[in-house]
Each structure stands twice: as structure tokens, then as C-alpha cells.
XYZ file of C-alpha atoms in Angstrom:
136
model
C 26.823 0.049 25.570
C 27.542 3.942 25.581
C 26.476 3.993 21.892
C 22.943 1.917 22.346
C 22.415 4.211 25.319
C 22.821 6.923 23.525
C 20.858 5.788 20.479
C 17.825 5.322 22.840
C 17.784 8.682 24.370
C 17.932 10.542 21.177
C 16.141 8.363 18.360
C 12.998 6.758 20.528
C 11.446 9.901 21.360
C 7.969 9.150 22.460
C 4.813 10.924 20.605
C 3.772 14.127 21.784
C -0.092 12.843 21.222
C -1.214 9.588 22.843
C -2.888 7.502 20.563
C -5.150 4.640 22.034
C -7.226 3.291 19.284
C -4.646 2.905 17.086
C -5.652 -0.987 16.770
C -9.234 -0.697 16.253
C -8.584 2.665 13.739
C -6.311 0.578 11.211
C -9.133 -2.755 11.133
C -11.476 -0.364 10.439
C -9.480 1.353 7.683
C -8.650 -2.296 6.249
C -12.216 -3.407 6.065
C -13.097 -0.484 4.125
C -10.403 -1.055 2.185
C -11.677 -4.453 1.441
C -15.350 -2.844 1.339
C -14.327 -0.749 -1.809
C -12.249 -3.312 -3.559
C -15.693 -5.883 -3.097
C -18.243 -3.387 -3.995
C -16.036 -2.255 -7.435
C -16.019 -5.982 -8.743
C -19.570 -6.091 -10.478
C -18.754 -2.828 -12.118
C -15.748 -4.119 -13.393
C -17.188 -7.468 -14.388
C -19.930 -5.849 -16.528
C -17.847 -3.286 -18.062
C -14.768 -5.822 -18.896
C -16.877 -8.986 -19.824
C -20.762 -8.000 -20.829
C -21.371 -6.850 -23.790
C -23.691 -3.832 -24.339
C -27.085 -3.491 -26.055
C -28.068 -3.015 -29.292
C -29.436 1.164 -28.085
C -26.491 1.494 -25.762
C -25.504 5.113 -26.794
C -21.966 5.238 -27.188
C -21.254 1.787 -26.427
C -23.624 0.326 -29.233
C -21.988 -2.270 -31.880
C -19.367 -3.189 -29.933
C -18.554 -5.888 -28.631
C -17.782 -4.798 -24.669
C -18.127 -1.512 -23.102
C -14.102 -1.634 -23.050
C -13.841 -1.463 -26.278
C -14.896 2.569 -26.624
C -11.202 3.166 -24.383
C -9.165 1.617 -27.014
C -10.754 3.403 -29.713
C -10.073 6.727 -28.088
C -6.881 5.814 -27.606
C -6.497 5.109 -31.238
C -8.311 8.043 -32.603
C -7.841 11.046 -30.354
C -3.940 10.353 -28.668
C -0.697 10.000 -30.318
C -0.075 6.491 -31.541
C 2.906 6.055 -29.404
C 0.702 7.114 -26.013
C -1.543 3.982 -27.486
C 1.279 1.797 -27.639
C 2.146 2.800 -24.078
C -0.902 2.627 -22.874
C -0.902 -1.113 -24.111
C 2.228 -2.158 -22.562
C 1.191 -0.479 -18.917
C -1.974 -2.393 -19.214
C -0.584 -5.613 -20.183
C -1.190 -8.332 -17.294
C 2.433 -9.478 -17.794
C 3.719 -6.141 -16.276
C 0.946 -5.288 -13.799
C 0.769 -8.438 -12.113
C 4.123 -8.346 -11.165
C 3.835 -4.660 -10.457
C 1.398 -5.774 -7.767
C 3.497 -8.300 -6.349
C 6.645 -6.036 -5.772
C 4.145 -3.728 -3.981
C 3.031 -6.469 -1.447
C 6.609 -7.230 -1.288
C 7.719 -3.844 -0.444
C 4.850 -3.038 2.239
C 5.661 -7.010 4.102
C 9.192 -5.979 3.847
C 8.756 -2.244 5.409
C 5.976 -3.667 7.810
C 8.619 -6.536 9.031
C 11.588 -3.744 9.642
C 9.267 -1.624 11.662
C 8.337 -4.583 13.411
C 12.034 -5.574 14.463
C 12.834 -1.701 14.885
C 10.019 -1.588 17.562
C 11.379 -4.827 19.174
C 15.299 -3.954 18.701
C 13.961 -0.607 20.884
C 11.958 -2.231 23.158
C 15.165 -4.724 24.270
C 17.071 -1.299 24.253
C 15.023 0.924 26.733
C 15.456 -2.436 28.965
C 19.287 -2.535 28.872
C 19.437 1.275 29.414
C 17.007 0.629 32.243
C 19.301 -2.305 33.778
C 22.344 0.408 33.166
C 20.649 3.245 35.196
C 19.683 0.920 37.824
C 23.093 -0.405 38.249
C 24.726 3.363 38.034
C 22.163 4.470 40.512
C 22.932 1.468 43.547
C 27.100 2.814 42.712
């Protein structure tokens, strides 16, 4: 009991700043989040799956606007930063990338969700203790 008391009075120190909209602040930051990832989408559809016209500058005679990356690659970068380049761009590794990076934030958002609670239920058992020490 000693130890959790003194766990509470040294490692929940409360913020110095008060911060109120803390709710409202991280909606809005997800909706723009989701805003940016929405509005990106045609872009990426016409430069991934449409192919160019005929008088398309530098994107003429091929067959998507894509297609000009992977030629750099080719032509102006080592081979091996080509092959890399491949691999890191292969759906077979990003995909999963992805997933371990939900992963990570649900397991980091669930810790600092028991963390708040496990500190919460301590504050109250160091409250109970003072109250009993102070009616001694």
C-alpha cells in the first residue's frame, strides 16, 4: 500500500496547463485526417490506373502516368536502389506494414487507457488511506 501510495504522489503529476477541448481538438484533427486521405484518392486513381494522352508531355506513349517513376528508377539510380525500391513497394510488404502500425497505435492507445484507469483506482485508495490516517 506504501509503494502504490508512493507511486501516485510522484508519477501522476497533474499538467501544469489545463486543457479543456482536448475532445473536440483530436475529432477535429481525425476528420482532417480523413479529409486528406478522401480528397488524395482521385489523384491517385488517375495517376495509378488512367492512362495518359497521346500530347501528354512527359507522360506520352506510355501506358500510365506511373510508368515515368519506374523508368527513372531504371535509368538515373543504381540498379540495386531499383530493386529496393521494388521490394518496399511491393503490396506483400506494405500491407502488412500497415497492419503492424494499427496494431501498435490500438495496442499503445489500450495501455494508456488502463494506465489512466489503474491511476484513477489509485488516487482513490490513497484518498481512502488519508482519510483513514486523518480520523487516527
Amino acid at each position: 500500500m506504501y509503494l502504490q501510495c508512493w507511486a501516485v504522489m510522484c508519477c501522476n503529476v497533474p499538467q501544469e496547463r489545463v486543457f479543456k477541448a482536448s475532445g473536440s481538438n483530436n475529432f477535429y484533427m481525425a476528420m482532417l485526417l480523413v479529409i486528406l486521405f478522401l480528397s488524395t484518392l482521385p489523384a491517385i486513381y488517375t495517376i495509378v490506373s488512367i492512362p495518359p494522352s497521346f500530347d501528354c508531355g512527359p507522360f506520352s506513349g506510355k501506358n500510365r502516368m506511373f510508368d515515368v517513376i519506374h523508368e527513372t528508377l531504371e535509368s538515373d539510380f543504381p540498379p540495386w536502389f531499383s530493386k529496393v525500391f521494388s521490394y518496399a513497394s511491393n503490396p506483400g510488404l506494405v500491407l502488412p506494414f500497415i497492419l503492424l502500425m494499427v496494431l501498435a497505435i490500438y495496442y499503445l492507445q489500450s495501455t494508456s487507457k488502463s494506465y489512466r484507469e489503474a491511476n484513477v483506482e489509485l488516487k482513490k485508495k490513497l484518498q481512502m488511506v488519508i482519510s483513514v490516517l486523518f480520523f487516527l
